[in-house]
Amino acid sequence: MCNILKKEGVIVKRPDPIDWSVKYKTPDFESTGMYAAMPRDILLVVGNEIIEAPMAWRARFFEYRAYRRIIKEYFNCGAKWTTAPKPTMADELYDQDYPICSVEDRHKLAAQGKFVTTEFEPCFDAADFIRAGRDIFVQRSQVTNYMGIEWMRRHLAPDYRVHVISFKDPNPMHIDATFNIIGPGLVLSNPDRPCYQIDLFKKAGWTVIHPPVPLIPDDHPLWMSSKWLSMNVLMLDEKRVMVDANETSIQKMFEKLGISTIKVNIRHANSLGGGFHCWTCDIRRRGTLQSYFD
């Protein structure tokens, strides 16, 4: 995948390998790490600023360490570097009575804006935010709470506007396999998880596209994710998209839109819990900052 990106003219930087099996302890918890496979989860780039997300899982508390060398390089070249307030991840951040096994109960709680994370302190994963010029959309999820969203809103104001959107989803965690902006005026919206605020986009003249049903087999192992990783694509620019080589239906959809597909056969990596958008974080793009929702 990295070699294909390089052939398409993309500069690719890799996080440092770290032994995530090492146990660590804070005054509030003890844990081992997980991985650093998903830069989209921990880094949010807004303009010339790189924001390190605080995260919400104890296993991801020190995940930023894998990216510090790269971030320091960008900082030394002039980028802004912000670390969001680090949560203690004490027991109070988590609803100890949350109904893990009952989908029906989770649906009811999600409709009330209640999830496993409480409002004890700010927390968020960067992957719950998605950008469209001066407007940034975010969902309240299992790992992103309203305090974290409010921190981001105040931090980015007045240059950027943060909008909370929600979906019919009992277990929201990361927005980019539910709602994925693929270009100015174009958004992929998961038909299984409709967006309650979709009129905001339609009134602004956006085209809302429902991607086809994924083709990934039922027996393919997936972790903390769904088959809808098929729509977790990476836009290289407005006319090029990196997509799963096996997902021929969504390839045809993009080609009808006039977007060239760059096909990569890397389905085995879906089993880590992510897709092309998750596995990458675009630091620099050519273009100008625009506003699409005035």
Short mmCIF file of N, CA and C in Angstrom, two decimals, residues 23-126:
data_model
loop_
_atom_site.label_atom_id
_atom_site.label_comp_id
_atom_site.label_asym_id
_atom_site.label_seq_id
_atom_site.Cartn_x
_atom_site.Cartn_y
_atom_site.Cartn_z
N LYS A 23 3.86 -3.60 30.07
CA LYS A 23 2.84 -3.14 31.01
C LYS A 23 3.23 -1.77 31.58
N TYR A 24 2.24 -0.89 31.74
CA TYR A 24 2.50 0.42 32.35
C TYR A 24 1.42 0.70 33.39
N LYS A 25 1.73 1.66 34.26
CA LYS A 25 0.83 1.95 35.37
C LYS A 25 0.79 3.44 35.63
N THR A 26 -0.39 3.98 35.85
CA THR A 26 -0.58 5.37 36.26
C THR A 26 -1.23 5.34 37.64
N PRO A 27 -1.44 6.48 38.30
CA PRO A 27 -2.14 6.45 39.59
C PRO A 27 -3.58 5.93 39.50
N ASP A 28 -4.12 5.83 38.27
CA ASP A 28 -5.53 5.46 38.12
C ASP A 28 -5.78 4.11 37.47
N PHE A 29 -4.80 3.57 36.75
CA PHE A 29 -5.04 2.29 36.08
C PHE A 29 -3.72 1.62 35.71
N GLU A 30 -3.84 0.36 35.30
CA GLU A 30 -2.71 -0.42 34.82
C GLU A 30 -3.12 -1.09 33.52
N SER A 31 -2.24 -1.11 32.54
CA SER A 31 -2.62 -1.66 31.24
C SER A 31 -1.37 -2.01 30.42
N THR A 32 -1.59 -2.70 29.32
CA THR A 32 -0.59 -2.82 28.27
C THR A 32 -1.08 -1.99 27.09
N GLY A 33 -0.24 -1.82 26.06
CA GLY A 33 -0.65 -1.05 24.90
C GLY A 33 -1.41 -1.91 23.90
N MET A 34 -1.73 -1.32 22.75
CA MET A 34 -2.47 -2.05 21.73
C MET A 34 -1.69 -2.09 20.43
N TYR A 35 -1.64 -0.94 19.70
CA TYR A 35 -0.88 -0.84 18.47
C TYR A 35 -0.81 0.63 18.05
N ALA A 36 -0.12 0.89 16.96
CA ALA A 36 -0.13 2.23 16.39
C ALA A 36 -0.45 2.10 14.90
N ALA A 37 -1.44 1.25 14.60
CA ALA A 37 -1.76 0.94 13.21
C ALA A 37 -2.67 1.96 12.57
N MET A 38 -3.30 2.83 13.38
CA MET A 38 -4.33 3.73 12.87
C MET A 38 -4.01 5.19 13.20
N PRO A 39 -3.16 5.84 12.42
CA PRO A 39 -2.84 7.25 12.71
C PRO A 39 -4.06 8.16 12.68
N ARG A 40 -5.09 7.79 11.91
CA ARG A 40 -6.31 8.62 11.84
C ARG A 40 -6.98 8.72 13.21
N ASP A 41 -6.77 7.69 14.05
CA ASP A 41 -7.42 7.67 15.36
C ASP A 41 -6.83 8.70 16.31
N ILE A 42 -5.55 8.98 16.16
CA ILE A 42 -4.85 9.78 17.18
C ILE A 42 -4.43 11.17 16.70
N LEU A 43 -4.37 11.38 15.38
CA LEU A 43 -3.92 12.67 14.86
C LEU A 43 -5.01 13.34 14.03
N LEU A 44 -5.24 14.61 14.31
CA LEU A 44 -6.17 15.42 13.51
C LEU A 44 -5.40 16.64 13.01
N VAL A 45 -5.37 16.81 11.71
CA VAL A 45 -4.66 17.94 11.12
C VAL A 45 -5.70 18.96 10.67
N VAL A 46 -5.58 20.18 11.20
CA VAL A 46 -6.49 21.27 10.84
C VAL A 46 -5.62 22.45 10.44
N GLY A 47 -5.63 22.78 9.15
CA GLY A 47 -4.75 23.84 8.67
C GLY A 47 -3.30 23.45 8.86
N ASN A 48 -2.53 24.30 9.53
CA ASN A 48 -1.11 24.00 9.76
C ASN A 48 -0.88 23.48 11.18
N GLU A 49 -1.94 22.94 11.79
CA GLU A 49 -1.85 22.45 13.17
C GLU A 49 -2.08 20.95 13.22
N ILE A 50 -1.21 20.26 13.95
CA ILE A 50 -1.37 18.83 14.22
C ILE A 50 -1.85 18.69 15.66
N ILE A 51 -3.03 18.09 15.83
CA ILE A 51 -3.62 17.92 17.16
C ILE A 51 -3.53 16.45 17.56
N GLU A 52 -2.91 16.20 18.70
CA GLU A 52 -2.86 14.85 19.26
C GLU A 52 -4.12 14.61 20.08
N ALA A 53 -4.90 13.60 19.72
CA ALA A 53 -6.11 13.28 20.46
C ALA A 53 -5.76 12.65 21.81
N PRO A 54 -6.59 12.87 22.82
CA PRO A 54 -6.30 12.30 24.15
C PRO A 54 -6.63 10.82 24.25
N MET A 55 -7.51 10.33 23.35
CA MET A 55 -7.97 8.94 23.33
C MET A 55 -8.88 8.64 24.53
N ALA A 56 -9.48 7.43 24.52
CA ALA A 56 -10.40 7.05 25.59
C ALA A 56 -10.14 5.65 26.12
N TRP A 57 -9.37 4.86 25.39
CA TRP A 57 -9.03 3.51 25.85
C TRP A 57 -7.70 3.55 26.61
N ARG A 58 -7.66 2.87 27.73
CA ARG A 58 -6.43 2.81 28.51
C ARG A 58 -5.29 2.17 27.73
N ALA A 59 -5.63 1.22 26.86
CA ALA A 59 -4.61 0.54 26.06
C ALA A 59 -3.99 1.46 25.02
N ARG A 60 -4.60 2.66 24.81
CA ARG A 60 -4.09 3.58 23.80
C ARG A 60 -3.53 4.86 24.44
N PHE A 61 -3.36 4.85 25.73
CA PHE A 61 -2.91 6.03 26.48
C PHE A 61 -1.59 6.57 25.96
N PHE A 62 -0.65 5.68 25.65
CA PHE A 62 0.69 6.10 25.22
C PHE A 62 0.91 5.91 23.72
N GLU A 63 -0.15 5.76 22.96
CA GLU A 63 0.00 5.50 21.53
C GLU A 63 0.69 6.64 20.79
N TYR A 64 0.55 7.87 21.32
CA TYR A 64 1.18 9.03 20.68
C TYR A 64 2.69 8.88 20.54
N ARG A 65 3.30 8.04 21.38
CA ARG A 65 4.76 7.91 21.36
C ARG A 65 5.28 7.42 20.01
N ALA A 66 4.47 6.64 19.30
CA ALA A 66 4.91 6.11 18.01
C ALA A 66 5.02 7.21 16.95
N TYR A 67 4.35 8.36 17.19
CA TYR A 67 4.29 9.43 16.19
C TYR A 67 5.10 10.66 16.57
N ARG A 68 5.67 10.66 17.76
CA ARG A 68 6.34 11.87 18.24
C ARG A 68 7.51 12.29 17.35
N ARG A 69 8.29 11.34 16.86
CA ARG A 69 9.42 11.71 15.99
C ARG A 69 8.93 12.47 14.76
N ILE A 70 7.87 11.97 14.14
CA ILE A 70 7.33 12.60 12.93
C ILE A 70 6.75 13.98 13.26
N ILE A 71 6.02 14.06 14.37
CA ILE A 71 5.40 15.34 14.74
C ILE A 71 6.48 16.38 15.02
N LYS A 72 7.55 15.98 15.68
CA LYS A 72 8.64 16.92 15.96
C LYS A 72 9.27 17.42 14.66
N GLU A 73 9.37 16.54 13.68
CA GLU A 73 9.91 16.97 12.38
C GLU A 73 9.03 18.07 11.77
N TYR A 74 7.72 17.86 11.79
CA TYR A 74 6.81 18.87 11.25
C TYR A 74 6.85 20.16 12.08
N PHE A 75 6.95 20.02 13.40
CA PHE A 75 7.04 21.19 14.27
C PHE A 75 8.29 22.01 13.94
N ASN A 76 9.40 21.33 13.74
CA ASN A 76 10.64 22.03 13.41
C ASN A 76 10.58 22.70 12.04
N CYS A 77 9.63 22.25 11.20
CA CYS A 77 9.45 22.87 9.88
C CYS A 77 8.38 23.96 9.89
N GLY A 78 7.81 24.24 11.07
CA GLY A 78 6.87 25.35 11.17
C GLY A 78 5.45 25.01 11.54
N ALA A 79 5.12 23.72 11.65
CA ALA A 79 3.74 23.34 12.00
C ALA A 79 3.43 23.68 13.45
N LYS A 80 2.16 23.95 13.73
CA LYS A 80 1.70 24.06 15.11
C LYS A 80 1.50 22.64 15.65
N TRP A 81 1.73 22.48 16.94
CA TRP A 81 1.62 21.15 17.55
C TRP A 81 0.87 21.31 18.86
N THR A 82 -0.29 20.68 18.94
CA THR A 82 -1.14 20.78 20.12
C THR A 82 -1.45 19.39 20.65
N THR A 83 -1.33 19.24 21.95
CA THR A 83 -1.76 18.01 22.61
C THR A 83 -3.00 18.33 23.43
N ALA A 84 -4.12 17.69 23.13
CA ALA A 84 -5.35 17.91 23.88
C ALA A 84 -5.17 17.44 25.32
N PRO A 85 -5.98 17.96 26.25
CA PRO A 85 -5.83 17.56 27.66
C PRO A 85 -5.89 16.04 27.82
N LYS A 86 -4.89 15.50 28.48
CA LYS A 86 -4.82 14.05 28.64
C LYS A 86 -5.75 13.61 29.77
N PRO A 87 -6.71 12.73 29.51
CA PRO A 87 -7.59 12.29 30.59
C PRO A 87 -6.87 11.38 31.58
N THR A 88 -7.35 11.35 32.81
CA THR A 88 -6.77 10.43 33.78
C THR A 88 -7.18 8.99 33.46
N MET A 89 -8.31 8.83 32.74
CA MET A 89 -8.90 7.51 32.46
C MET A 89 -9.18 6.75 33.74
N ALA A 90 -9.58 7.50 34.78
CA ALA A 90 -10.00 6.88 36.03
C ALA A 90 -11.33 6.16 35.81
N ASP A 91 -11.73 5.36 36.78
CA ASP A 91 -12.97 4.58 36.64
C ASP A 91 -14.18 5.47 36.35
N GLU A 92 -14.15 6.71 36.84
CA GLU A 92 -15.31 7.60 36.66
C GLU A 92 -15.56 7.98 35.20
N LEU A 93 -14.58 7.77 34.33
CA LEU A 93 -14.77 8.10 32.92
C LEU A 93 -15.64 7.07 32.22
N TYR A 94 -15.88 5.93 32.84
CA TYR A 94 -16.60 4.84 32.19
C TYR A 94 -17.83 4.45 33.00
N ASP A 95 -18.94 4.28 32.29
CA ASP A 95 -20.18 3.82 32.92
C ASP A 95 -20.03 2.33 33.22
N GLN A 96 -19.86 2.01 34.49
CA GLN A 96 -19.61 0.63 34.89
C GLN A 96 -20.82 -0.28 34.66
N ASP A 97 -22.00 0.32 34.48
CA ASP A 97 -23.24 -0.46 34.27
C ASP A 97 -23.70 -0.43 32.83
N TYR A 98 -22.83 0.02 31.91
CA TYR A 98 -23.24 0.12 30.51
C TYR A 98 -23.59 -1.26 29.96
N PRO A 99 -24.72 -1.38 29.23
CA PRO A 99 -25.17 -2.69 28.73
C PRO A 99 -24.38 -3.17 27.51
N ILE A 100 -23.26 -3.78 27.76
CA ILE A 100 -22.37 -4.21 26.69
C ILE A 100 -23.07 -5.20 25.75
N CYS A 101 -23.87 -6.11 26.30
CA CYS A 101 -24.41 -7.22 25.51
C CYS A 101 -25.75 -6.92 24.85
N SER A 102 -26.46 -5.92 25.30
CA SER A 102 -27.81 -5.67 24.80
C SER A 102 -27.82 -4.57 23.73
N VAL A 103 -28.00 -4.97 22.47
CA VAL A 103 -28.04 -3.99 21.38
C VAL A 103 -29.25 -3.08 21.52
N GLU A 104 -30.39 -3.64 21.94
CA GLU A 104 -31.61 -2.84 22.09
C GLU A 104 -31.43 -1.74 23.14
N ASP A 105 -30.81 -2.09 24.27
CA ASP A 105 -30.56 -1.09 25.30
C ASP A 105 -29.57 -0.04 24.82
N ARG A 106 -28.56 -0.46 24.05
CA ARG A 106 -27.58 0.50 23.53
C ARG A 106 -28.23 1.46 22.55
N HIS A 107 -29.18 0.97 21.74
CA HIS A 107 -29.93 1.85 20.83
C HIS A 107 -30.65 2.93 21.62
N LYS A 108 -31.31 2.54 22.71
CA LYS A 108 -32.07 3.49 23.53
C LYS A 108 -31.14 4.53 24.15
N LEU A 109 -30.01 4.08 24.67
CA LEU A 109 -29.06 5.01 25.28
C LEU A 109 -28.43 5.92 24.24
N ALA A 110 -28.11 5.37 23.06
CA ALA A 110 -27.52 6.19 22.00
C ALA A 110 -28.47 7.31 21.59
N ALA A 111 -29.77 7.01 21.55
CA ALA A 111 -30.77 8.03 21.21
C ALA A 111 -30.79 9.14 22.25
N GLN A 112 -30.37 8.83 23.47
CA GLN A 112 -30.31 9.83 24.54
C GLN A 112 -28.93 10.48 24.64
N GLY A 113 -28.02 10.07 23.75
CA GLY A 113 -26.67 10.62 23.78
C GLY A 113 -25.82 10.05 24.90
N LYS A 114 -26.13 8.83 25.32
CA LYS A 114 -25.39 8.20 26.41
C LYS A 114 -24.62 6.99 25.89
N PHE A 115 -23.35 6.91 26.30
CA PHE A 115 -22.49 5.84 25.83
C PHE A 115 -21.62 5.35 26.98
N VAL A 116 -20.69 4.46 26.70
CA VAL A 116 -19.90 3.88 27.78
C VAL A 116 -19.00 4.92 28.44
N THR A 117 -18.56 5.93 27.69
CA THR A 117 -17.78 7.01 28.30
C THR A 117 -18.73 8.04 28.89
N THR A 118 -18.39 8.54 30.07
CA THR A 118 -19.19 9.55 30.77
C THR A 118 -18.65 10.94 30.44
N GLU A 119 -19.13 11.95 31.15
CA GLU A 119 -18.65 13.33 30.98
C GLU A 119 -17.73 13.72 32.15
N PHE A 120 -17.03 12.74 32.69
CA PHE A 120 -16.15 13.00 33.84
C PHE A 120 -15.01 13.94 33.49
N GLU A 121 -14.50 13.81 32.25
CA GLU A 121 -13.40 14.64 31.77
C GLU A 121 -13.40 14.54 30.25
N PRO A 122 -12.74 15.48 29.56
CA PRO A 122 -12.75 15.42 28.09
C PRO A 122 -12.01 14.20 27.57
N CYS A 123 -12.59 13.57 26.56
CA CYS A 123 -11.88 12.51 25.84
C CYS A 123 -12.40 12.51 24.40
N PHE A 124 -11.54 12.15 23.47
CA PHE A 124 -11.98 11.96 22.08
C PHE A 124 -10.90 11.24 21.31
N ASP A 125 -11.34 10.50 20.29
CA ASP A 125 -10.45 9.97 19.26
C ASP A 125 -10.56 10.88 18.05
N ALA A 126 -9.45 11.13 17.38
CA ALA A 126 -9.46 12.03 16.23
C ALA A 126 -10.37 11.51 15.11
#
